[in-house]
Coordinates of C-alpha atoms in Angstrom, one line a residue:
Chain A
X210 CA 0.0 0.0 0.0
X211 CA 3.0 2.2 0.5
X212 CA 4.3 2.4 -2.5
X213 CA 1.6 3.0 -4.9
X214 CA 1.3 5.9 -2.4
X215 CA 4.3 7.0 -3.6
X216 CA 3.9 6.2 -7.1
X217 CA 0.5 8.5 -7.5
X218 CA 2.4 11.4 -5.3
X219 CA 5.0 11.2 -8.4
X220 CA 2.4 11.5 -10.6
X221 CA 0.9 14.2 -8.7
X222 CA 4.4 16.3 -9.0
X223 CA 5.1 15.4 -12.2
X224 CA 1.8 17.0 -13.6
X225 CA 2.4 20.1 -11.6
X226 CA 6.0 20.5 -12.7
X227 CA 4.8 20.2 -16.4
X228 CA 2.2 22.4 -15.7
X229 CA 4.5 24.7 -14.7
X230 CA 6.9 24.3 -17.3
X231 CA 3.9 24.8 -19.8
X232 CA 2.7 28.0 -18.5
X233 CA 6.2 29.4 -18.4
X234 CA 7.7 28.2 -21.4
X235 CA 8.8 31.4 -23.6
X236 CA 7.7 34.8 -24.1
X237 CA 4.8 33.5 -26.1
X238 CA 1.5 35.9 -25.7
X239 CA -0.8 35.5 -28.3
X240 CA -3.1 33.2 -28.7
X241 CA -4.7 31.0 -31.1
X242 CA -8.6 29.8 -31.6
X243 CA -11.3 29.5 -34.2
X244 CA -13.1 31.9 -31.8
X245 CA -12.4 35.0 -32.0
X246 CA -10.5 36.5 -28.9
X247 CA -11.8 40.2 -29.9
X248 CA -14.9 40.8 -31.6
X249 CA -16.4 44.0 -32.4
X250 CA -19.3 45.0 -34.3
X251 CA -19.3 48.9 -36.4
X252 CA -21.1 51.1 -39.0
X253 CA -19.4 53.5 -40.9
X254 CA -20.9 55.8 -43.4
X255 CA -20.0 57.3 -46.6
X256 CA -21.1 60.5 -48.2
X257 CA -19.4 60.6 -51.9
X258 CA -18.8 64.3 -53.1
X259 CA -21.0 64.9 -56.6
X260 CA -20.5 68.5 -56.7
X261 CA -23.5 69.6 -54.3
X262 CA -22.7 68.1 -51.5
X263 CA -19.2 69.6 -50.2
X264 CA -20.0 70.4 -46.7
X265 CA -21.8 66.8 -46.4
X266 CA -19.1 64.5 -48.4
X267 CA -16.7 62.4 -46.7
X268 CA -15.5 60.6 -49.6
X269 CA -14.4 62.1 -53.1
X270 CA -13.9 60.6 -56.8
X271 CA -9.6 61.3 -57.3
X272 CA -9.0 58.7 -60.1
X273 CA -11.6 58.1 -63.0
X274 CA -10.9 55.8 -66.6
X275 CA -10.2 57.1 -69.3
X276 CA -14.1 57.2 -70.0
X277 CA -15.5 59.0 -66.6
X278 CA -15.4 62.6 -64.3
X279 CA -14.9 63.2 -60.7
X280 CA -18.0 64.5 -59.9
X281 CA -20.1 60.8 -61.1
X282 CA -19.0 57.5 -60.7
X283 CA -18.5 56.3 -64.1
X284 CA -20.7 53.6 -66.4
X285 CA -19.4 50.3 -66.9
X286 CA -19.8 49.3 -63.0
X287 CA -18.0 52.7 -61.8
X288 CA -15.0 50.1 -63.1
X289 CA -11.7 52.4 -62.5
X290 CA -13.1 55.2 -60.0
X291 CA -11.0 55.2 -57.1
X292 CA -12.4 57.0 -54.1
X293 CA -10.6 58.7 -50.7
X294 CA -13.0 58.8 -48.0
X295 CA -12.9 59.8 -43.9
X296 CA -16.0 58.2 -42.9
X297 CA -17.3 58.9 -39.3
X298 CA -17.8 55.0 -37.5
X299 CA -20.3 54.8 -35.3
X300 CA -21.7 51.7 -32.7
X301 CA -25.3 52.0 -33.9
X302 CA -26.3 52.6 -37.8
X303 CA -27.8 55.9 -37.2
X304 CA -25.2 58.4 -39.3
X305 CA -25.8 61.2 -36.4
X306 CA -24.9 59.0 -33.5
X307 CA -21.7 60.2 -31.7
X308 CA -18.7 58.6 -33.8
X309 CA -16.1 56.8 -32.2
X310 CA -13.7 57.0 -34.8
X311 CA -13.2 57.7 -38.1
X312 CA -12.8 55.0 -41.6
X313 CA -10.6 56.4 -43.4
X314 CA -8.8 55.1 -46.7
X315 CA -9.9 54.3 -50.4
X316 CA -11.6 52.3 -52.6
X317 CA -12.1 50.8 -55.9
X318 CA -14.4 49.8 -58.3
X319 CA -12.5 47.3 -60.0
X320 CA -14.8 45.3 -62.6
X321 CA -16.5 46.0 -65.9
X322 CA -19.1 43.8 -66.1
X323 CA -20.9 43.9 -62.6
X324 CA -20.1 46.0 -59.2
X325 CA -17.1 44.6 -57.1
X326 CA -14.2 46.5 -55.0
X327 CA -10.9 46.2 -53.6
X328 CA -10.8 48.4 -50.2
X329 CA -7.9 49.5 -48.1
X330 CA -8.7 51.5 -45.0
X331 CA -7.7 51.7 -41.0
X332 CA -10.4 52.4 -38.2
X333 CA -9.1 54.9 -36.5
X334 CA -10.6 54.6 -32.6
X335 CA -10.4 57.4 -30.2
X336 CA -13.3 57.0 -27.5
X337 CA -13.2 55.9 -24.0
X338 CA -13.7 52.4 -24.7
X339 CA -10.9 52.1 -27.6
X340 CA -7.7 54.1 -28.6
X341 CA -5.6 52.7 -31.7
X342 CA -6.4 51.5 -34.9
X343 CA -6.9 48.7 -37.2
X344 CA -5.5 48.0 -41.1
X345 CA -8.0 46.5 -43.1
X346 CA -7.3 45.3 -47.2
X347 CA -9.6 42.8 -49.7
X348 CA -11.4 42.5 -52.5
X349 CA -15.2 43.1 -51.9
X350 CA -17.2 41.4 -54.3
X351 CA -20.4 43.4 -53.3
X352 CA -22.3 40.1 -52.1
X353 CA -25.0 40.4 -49.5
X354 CA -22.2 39.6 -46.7
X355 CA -18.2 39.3 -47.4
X356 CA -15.3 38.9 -45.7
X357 CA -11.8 41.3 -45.9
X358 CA -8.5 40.7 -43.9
X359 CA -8.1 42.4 -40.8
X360 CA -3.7 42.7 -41.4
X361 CA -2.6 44.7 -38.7
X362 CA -3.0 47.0 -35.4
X363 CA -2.0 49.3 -33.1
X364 CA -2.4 51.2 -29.6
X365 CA -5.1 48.4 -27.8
X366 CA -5.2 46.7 -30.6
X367 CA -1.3 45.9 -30.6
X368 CA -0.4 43.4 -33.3
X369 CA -3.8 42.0 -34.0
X370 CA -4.9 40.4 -37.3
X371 CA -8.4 38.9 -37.8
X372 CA -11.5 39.0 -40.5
X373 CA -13.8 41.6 -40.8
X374 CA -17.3 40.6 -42.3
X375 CA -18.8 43.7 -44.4
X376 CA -22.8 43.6 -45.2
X377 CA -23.9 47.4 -47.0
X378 CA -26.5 48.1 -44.3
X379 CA -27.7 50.7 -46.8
X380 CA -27.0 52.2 -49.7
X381 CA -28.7 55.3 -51.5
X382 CA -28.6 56.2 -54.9
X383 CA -24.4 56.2 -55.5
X384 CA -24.3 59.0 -52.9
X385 CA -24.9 57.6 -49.8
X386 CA -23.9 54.2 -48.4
X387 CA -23.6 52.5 -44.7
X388 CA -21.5 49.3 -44.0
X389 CA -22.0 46.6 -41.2
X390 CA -18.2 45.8 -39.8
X391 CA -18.6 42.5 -37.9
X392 CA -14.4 42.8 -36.7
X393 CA -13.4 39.2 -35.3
X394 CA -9.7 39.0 -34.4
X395 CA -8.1 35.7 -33.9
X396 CA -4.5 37.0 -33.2
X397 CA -4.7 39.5 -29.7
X398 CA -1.6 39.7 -27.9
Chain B
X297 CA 10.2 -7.0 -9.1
X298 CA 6.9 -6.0 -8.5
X299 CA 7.7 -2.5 -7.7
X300 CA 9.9 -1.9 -11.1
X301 CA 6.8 -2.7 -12.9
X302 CA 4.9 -0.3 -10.9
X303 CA 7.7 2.3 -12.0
X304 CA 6.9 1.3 -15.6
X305 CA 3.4 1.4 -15.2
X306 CA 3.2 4.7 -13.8
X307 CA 6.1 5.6 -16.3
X308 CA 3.5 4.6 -19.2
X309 CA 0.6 6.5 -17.7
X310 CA 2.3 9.8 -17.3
X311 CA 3.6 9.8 -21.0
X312 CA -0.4 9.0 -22.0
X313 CA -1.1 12.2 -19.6
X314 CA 1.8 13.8 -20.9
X315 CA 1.1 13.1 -25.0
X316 CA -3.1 13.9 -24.2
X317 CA -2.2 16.9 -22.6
X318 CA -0.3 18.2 -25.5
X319 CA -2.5 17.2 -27.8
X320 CA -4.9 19.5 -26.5
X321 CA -2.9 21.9 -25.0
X322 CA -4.5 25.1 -25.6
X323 CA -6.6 26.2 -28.6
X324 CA -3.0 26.5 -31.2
X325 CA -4.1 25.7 -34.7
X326 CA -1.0 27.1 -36.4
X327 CA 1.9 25.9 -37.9
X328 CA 5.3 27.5 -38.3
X329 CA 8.1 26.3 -40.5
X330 CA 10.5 27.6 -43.0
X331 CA 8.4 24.8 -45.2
X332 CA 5.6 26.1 -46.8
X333 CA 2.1 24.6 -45.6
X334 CA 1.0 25.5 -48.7
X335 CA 2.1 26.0 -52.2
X336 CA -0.2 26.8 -55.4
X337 CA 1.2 28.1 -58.8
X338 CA -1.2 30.4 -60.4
X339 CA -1.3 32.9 -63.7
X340 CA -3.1 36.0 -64.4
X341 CA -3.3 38.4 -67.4
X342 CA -3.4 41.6 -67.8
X343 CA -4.9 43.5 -70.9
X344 CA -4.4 47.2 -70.4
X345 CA -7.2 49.8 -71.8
X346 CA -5.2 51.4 -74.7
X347 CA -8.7 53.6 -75.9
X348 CA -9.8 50.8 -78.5
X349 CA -9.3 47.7 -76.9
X350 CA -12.8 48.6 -74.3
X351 CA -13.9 44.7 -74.9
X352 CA -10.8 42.5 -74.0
X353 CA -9.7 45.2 -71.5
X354 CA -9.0 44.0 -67.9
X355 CA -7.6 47.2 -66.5
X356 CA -7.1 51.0 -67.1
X357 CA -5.1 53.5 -66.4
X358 CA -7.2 56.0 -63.2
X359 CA -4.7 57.9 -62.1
X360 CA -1.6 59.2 -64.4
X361 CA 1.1 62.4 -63.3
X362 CA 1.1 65.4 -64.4
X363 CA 2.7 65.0 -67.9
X364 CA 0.9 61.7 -68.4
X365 CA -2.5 60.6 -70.3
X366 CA -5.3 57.8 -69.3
X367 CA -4.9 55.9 -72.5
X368 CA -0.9 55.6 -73.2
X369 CA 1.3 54.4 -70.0
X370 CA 3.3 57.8 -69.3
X371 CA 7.0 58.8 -70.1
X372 CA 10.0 58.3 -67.5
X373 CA 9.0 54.4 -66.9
X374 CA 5.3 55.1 -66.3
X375 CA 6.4 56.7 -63.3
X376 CA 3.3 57.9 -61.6
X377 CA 0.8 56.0 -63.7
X378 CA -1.8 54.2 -61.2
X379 CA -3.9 50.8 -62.8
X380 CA -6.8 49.1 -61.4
X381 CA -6.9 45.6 -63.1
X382 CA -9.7 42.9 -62.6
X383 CA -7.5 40.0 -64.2
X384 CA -8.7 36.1 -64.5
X385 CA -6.5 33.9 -63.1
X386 CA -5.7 30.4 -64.7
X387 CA -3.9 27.5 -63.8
X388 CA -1.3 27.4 -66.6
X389 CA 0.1 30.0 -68.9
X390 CA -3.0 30.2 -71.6
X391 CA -5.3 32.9 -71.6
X392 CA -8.2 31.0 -72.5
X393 CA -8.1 28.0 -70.2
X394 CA -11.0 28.5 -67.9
X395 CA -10.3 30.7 -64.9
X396 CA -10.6 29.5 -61.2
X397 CA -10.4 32.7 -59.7
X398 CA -10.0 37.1 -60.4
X399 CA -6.7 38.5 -59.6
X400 CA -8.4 42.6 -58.4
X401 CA -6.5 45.4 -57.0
X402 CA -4.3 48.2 -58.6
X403 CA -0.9 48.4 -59.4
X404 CA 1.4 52.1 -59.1
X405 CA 4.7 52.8 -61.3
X406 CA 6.8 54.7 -58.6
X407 CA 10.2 55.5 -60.2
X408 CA 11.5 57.5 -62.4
X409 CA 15.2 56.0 -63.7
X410 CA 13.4 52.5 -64.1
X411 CA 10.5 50.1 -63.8
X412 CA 9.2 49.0 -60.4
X413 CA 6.0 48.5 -59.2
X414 CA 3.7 48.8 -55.7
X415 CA 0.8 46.1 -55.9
X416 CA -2.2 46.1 -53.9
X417 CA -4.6 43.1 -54.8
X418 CA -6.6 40.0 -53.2
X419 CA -7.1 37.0 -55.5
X420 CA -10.5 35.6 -55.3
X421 CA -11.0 31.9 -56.1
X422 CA -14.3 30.5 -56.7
X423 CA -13.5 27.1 -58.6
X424 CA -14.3 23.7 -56.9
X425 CA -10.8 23.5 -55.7
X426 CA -10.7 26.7 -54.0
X427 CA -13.4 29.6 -52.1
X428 CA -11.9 32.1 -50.5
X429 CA -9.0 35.4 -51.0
X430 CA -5.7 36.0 -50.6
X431 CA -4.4 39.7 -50.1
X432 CA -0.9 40.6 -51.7
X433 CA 0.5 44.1 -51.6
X434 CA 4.3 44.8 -52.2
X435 CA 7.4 46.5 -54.1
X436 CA 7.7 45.0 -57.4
X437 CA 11.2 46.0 -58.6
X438 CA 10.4 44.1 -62.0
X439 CA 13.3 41.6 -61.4
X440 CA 13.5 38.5 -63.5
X441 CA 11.8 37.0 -59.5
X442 CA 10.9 38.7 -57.1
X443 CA 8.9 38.5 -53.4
X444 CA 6.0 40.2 -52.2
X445 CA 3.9 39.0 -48.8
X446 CA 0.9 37.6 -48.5
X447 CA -0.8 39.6 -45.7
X448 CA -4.1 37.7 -44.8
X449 CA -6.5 35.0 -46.0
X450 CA -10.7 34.5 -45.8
X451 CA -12.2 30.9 -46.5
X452 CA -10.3 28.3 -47.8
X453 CA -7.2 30.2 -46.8
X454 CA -8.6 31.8 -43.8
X455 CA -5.8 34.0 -41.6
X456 CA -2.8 32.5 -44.3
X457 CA 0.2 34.5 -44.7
X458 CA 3.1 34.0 -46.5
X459 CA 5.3 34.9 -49.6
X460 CA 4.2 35.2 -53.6
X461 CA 7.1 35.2 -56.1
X462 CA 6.5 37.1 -59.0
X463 CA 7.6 36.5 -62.8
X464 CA 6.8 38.6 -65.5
X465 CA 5.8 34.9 -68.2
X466 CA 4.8 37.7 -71.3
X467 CA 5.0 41.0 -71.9
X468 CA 3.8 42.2 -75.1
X469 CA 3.9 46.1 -75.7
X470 CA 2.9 47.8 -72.7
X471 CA -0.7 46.5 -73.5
X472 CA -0.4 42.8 -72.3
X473 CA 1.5 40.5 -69.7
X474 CA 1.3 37.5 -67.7
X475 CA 2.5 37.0 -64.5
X476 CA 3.3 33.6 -63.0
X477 CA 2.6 33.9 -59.4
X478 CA 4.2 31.3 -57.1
X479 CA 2.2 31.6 -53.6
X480 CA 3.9 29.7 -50.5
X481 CA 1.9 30.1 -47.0
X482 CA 3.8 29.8 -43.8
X483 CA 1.0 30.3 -41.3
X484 CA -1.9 28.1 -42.5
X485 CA -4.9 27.6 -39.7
Chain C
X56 CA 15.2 3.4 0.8
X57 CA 15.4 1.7 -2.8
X58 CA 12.3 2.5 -4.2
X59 CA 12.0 6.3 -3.5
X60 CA 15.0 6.4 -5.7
X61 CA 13.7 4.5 -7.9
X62 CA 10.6 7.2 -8.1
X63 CA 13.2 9.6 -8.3
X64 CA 15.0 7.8 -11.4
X65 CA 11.5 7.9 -12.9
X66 CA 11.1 11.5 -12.2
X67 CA 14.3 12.5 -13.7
X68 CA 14.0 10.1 -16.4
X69 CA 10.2 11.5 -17.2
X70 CA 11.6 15.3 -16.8
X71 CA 14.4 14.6 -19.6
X72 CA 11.0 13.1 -21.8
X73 CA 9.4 16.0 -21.1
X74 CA 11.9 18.5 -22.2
X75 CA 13.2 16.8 -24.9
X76 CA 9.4 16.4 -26.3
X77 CA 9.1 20.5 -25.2
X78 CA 11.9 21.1 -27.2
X79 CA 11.4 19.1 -30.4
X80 CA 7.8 20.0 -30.6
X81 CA 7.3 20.9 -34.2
X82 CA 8.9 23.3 -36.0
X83 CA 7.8 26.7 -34.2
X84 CA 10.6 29.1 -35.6
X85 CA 8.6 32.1 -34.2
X86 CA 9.4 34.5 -31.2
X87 CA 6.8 36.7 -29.3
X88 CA 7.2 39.0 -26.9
X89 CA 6.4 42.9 -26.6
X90 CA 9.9 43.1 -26.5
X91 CA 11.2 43.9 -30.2
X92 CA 13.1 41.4 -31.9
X93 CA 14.7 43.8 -33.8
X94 CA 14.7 47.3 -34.8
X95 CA 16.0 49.8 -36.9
X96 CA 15.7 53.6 -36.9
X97 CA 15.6 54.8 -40.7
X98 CA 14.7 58.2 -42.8
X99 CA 13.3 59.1 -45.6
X100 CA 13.3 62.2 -48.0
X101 CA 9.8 63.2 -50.1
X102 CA 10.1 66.0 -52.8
X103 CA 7.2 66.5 -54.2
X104 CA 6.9 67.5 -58.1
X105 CA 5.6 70.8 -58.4
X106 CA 6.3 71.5 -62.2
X107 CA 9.4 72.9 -61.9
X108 CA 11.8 70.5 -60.2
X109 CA 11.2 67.2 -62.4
X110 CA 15.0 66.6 -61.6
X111 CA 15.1 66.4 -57.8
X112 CA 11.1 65.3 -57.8
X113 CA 11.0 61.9 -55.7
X114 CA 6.8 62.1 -55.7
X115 CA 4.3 63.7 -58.3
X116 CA 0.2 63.6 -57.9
X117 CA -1.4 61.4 -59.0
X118 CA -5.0 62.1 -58.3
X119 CA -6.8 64.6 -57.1
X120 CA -10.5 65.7 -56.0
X121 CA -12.8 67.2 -58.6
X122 CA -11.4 70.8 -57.3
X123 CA -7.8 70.2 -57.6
X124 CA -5.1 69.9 -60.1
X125 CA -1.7 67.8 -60.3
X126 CA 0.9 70.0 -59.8
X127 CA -0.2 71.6 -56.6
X128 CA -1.8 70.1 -53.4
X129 CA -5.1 71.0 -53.3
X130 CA -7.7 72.9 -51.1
X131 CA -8.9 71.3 -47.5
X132 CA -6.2 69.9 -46.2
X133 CA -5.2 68.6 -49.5
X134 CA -8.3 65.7 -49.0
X135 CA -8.3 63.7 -52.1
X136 CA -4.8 64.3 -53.2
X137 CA -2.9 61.0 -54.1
X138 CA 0.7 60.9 -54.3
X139 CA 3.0 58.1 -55.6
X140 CA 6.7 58.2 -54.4
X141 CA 10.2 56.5 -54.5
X142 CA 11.9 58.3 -51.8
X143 CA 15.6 57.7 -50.7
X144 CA 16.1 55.3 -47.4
X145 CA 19.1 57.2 -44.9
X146 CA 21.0 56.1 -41.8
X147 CA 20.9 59.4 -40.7
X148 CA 18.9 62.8 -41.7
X149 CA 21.0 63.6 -44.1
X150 CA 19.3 64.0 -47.7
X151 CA 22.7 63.3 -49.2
X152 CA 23.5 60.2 -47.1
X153 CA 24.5 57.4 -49.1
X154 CA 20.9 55.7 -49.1
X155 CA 20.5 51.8 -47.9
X156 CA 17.1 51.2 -50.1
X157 CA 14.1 53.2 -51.8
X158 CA 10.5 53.7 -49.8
X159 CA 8.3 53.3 -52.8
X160 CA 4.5 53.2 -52.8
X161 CA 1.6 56.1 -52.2
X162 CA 0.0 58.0 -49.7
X163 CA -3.8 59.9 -49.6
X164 CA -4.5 62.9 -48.3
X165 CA -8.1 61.7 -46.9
X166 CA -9.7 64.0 -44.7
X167 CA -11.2 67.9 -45.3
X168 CA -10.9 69.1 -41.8
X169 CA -7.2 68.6 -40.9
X170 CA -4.7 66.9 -41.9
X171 CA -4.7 63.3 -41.9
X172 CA -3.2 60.8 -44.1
X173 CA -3.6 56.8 -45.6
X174 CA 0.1 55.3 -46.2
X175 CA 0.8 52.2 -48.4
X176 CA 4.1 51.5 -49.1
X177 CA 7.1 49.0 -48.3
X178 CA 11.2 49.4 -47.5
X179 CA 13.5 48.2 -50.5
X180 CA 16.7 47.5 -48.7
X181 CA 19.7 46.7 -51.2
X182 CA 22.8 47.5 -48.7
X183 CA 25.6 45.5 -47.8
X184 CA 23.6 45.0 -44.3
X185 CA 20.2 44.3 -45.0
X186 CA 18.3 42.5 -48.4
X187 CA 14.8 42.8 -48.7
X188 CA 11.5 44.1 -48.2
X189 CA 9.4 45.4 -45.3
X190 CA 5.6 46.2 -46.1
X191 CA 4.0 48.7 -44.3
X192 CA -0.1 50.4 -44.1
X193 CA -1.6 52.8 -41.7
X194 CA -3.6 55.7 -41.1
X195 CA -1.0 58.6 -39.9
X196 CA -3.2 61.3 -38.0
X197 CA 0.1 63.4 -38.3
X198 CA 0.3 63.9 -34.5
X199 CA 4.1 64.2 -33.7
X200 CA 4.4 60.4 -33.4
X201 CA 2.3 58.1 -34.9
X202 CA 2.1 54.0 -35.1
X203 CA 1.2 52.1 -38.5
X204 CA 1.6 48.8 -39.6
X205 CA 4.3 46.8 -40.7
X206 CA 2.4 44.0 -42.3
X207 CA 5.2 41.6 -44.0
X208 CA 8.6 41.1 -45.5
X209 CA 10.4 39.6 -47.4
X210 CA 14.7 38.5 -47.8
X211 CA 16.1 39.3 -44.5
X212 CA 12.7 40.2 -43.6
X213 CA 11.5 36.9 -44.0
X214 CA 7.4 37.0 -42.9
X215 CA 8.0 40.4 -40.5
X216 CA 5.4 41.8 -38.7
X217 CA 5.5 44.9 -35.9
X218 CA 4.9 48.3 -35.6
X219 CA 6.5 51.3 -37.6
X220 CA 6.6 54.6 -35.4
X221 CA 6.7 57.6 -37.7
X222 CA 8.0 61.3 -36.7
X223 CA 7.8 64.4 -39.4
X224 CA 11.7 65.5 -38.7
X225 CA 11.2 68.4 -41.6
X226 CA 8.4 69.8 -43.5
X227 CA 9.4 72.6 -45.9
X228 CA 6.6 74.4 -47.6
X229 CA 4.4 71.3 -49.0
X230 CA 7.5 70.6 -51.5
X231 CA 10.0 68.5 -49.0
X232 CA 9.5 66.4 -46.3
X233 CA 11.6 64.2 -44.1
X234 CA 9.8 60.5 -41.9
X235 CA 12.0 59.5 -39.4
X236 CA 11.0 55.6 -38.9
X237 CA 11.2 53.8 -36.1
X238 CA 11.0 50.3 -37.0
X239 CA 9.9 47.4 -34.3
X240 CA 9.2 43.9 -35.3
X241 CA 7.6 41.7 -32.6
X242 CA 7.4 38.5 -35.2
X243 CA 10.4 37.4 -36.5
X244 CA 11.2 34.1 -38.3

């Protein structure tokens, strides 16, 4: 009877020792799941400039095809315009909410023959709850939901890298437009 | 004798504890090595907007310098000229084999004394092999190879990173070329 | 007295299992910590073309808003403006430095109200001590310092990621201006 004793106390101080050594073993501090360990969800809205509008716009035509102006996005799919915008974000999808930050970055229509976009943009936060920003690139192919890569942070959000799910939450005549940002980030450190 | 085995039995047991609890250790789902997890070799084409070419076209010139045009690549190695492309991608080197996926983004001439490129673009598959993006950006210096990153992933290649060398397959008079793109993911989930 | 050693025996023997298996464990190549892994203070030099100094120019607009032109920065805080660049890489401040790579990409003026700005670009090193690329995005608020994102690499930069802390060190009169870059990479391979 002894030595079983003694056998299942060795067991019990082997586990904690590897335990231990697990817990400490490198500098490593990010961590890795399916789940996301950050998610957040945001609206940002985009008012394009077409001439009218300046003291509204927060986004303006600065490269058109051969075949199109700055002041309307051009036939073909608006295939070619690229567009700079500083879109305010806010937590509900009501465009006079208090923002929270600001979208800012470009996009472009990118294809002839029906609507898609490649976007590359950083949320900018600077409210109580978040200061820092995230870098967002991908091609947006203008389905009912789609996902872009979430490549980089700063400030709280240090290093992270995730997906960020974009649904147009509204969309009003090529001058107005409101995007659902579902952020999920599977790298925090 | 008897106790030996007990030794060996407990032995046993803690490598079974010690092998489970690595297993599952934590929620890690990456792998890191200087071997890629992944490797595809892709091609896509490019057919520049020249002013008569509207129906084969896959991209055109948006944004051009000062002392440039929208429908001739400008003087001083294009320097300045700005292209958003919506390219199909193909398995091998032909144009016309069926495409499994759109190479979209934009590409910037940014020297003066010689060619080299910035990219910005996602390749989006949709064949039955493949559903999902890749995002690429980089400086192209237009070497015979050369290395950009691969900065996230969605779908099939959800949070992927990695390297793309680049090789210019065909050029044909500033109107088309074909770019073999050799993609090798490091961090594959 | 025997067996106690012998549990001891089995202890060591099951510790040098342990950290043999802890050690071989796959082929994890990558360190984390908030400590850098390695850094590097750099400057670059932007001249922006103007119309008259197509020599020295290192930039030249590329796009612009509806209300501006391409050979000076436009109204509001220069929103809209797009500039494309190959800038000189220094050790030091020194415009006439030898330079250790080119900084080639673009950057947006994107916002009416102040000044605010959208970088893409990446580091071409070609010196005797580095080869290679870095890749960086980011908003830039233009505060004094501000963080973007240093998404990739390439070379000696082999799959880099970290943080890129930038500092105007000279702004003359919307024609030259001089990043200091503090480079910190948290993900090394």
């Amino acid at each position: 009877m002894k030595l079983p004793k003694l056998a299942i106390s060795a067991l019990i101080l082997f586990f904690l020792l590897i335990n231990g050594s697990t817990s400490s073993s490198g500098p490593t501090r990010k961590k890795y799941s399916r789940r996301p360990c950050k998610r957040l969800v945001l609206y940002f809205h985009d008012i394009i400039y077409n001439g009218n509008n300046s003291k509204n716009a927060t986004s303006a035509i600065v490269g058109s095809p051969p075949w199109g102006t700055k002041t309307i996005l051009a036939g073909k799919n608006h295939f070619g315009n690229v567009v700079v915008f500083d879109d305010p974000i806010t937590l509900d999808s009501n465009l006079h909410s208090p923002p929270v930050g600001r979208a800012q970055g470009f996009y472009i229509y990118d294809r002839k023959d029906y609507f898609t976009a490649w976007l590359g943009f950083s949320f900018w936060f600077n409210s109580t709850d978040h200061k820092g920003t995230l870098q967002f690139i991908g091609a947006d192919p203008l389905n009912k939901t789609r996902d872009i890569s979430v490549v980089g942070g700063t400030g709280d959000f240090f290093m992270a890298r995730g997906i960020a799910t974009l649904m147009t939450d509204a969309y009003e005549g090529d001058v107005y437009f409101r995007l659902r940002v579902d952020i999920k980030l599977y790298e925090c450190w």
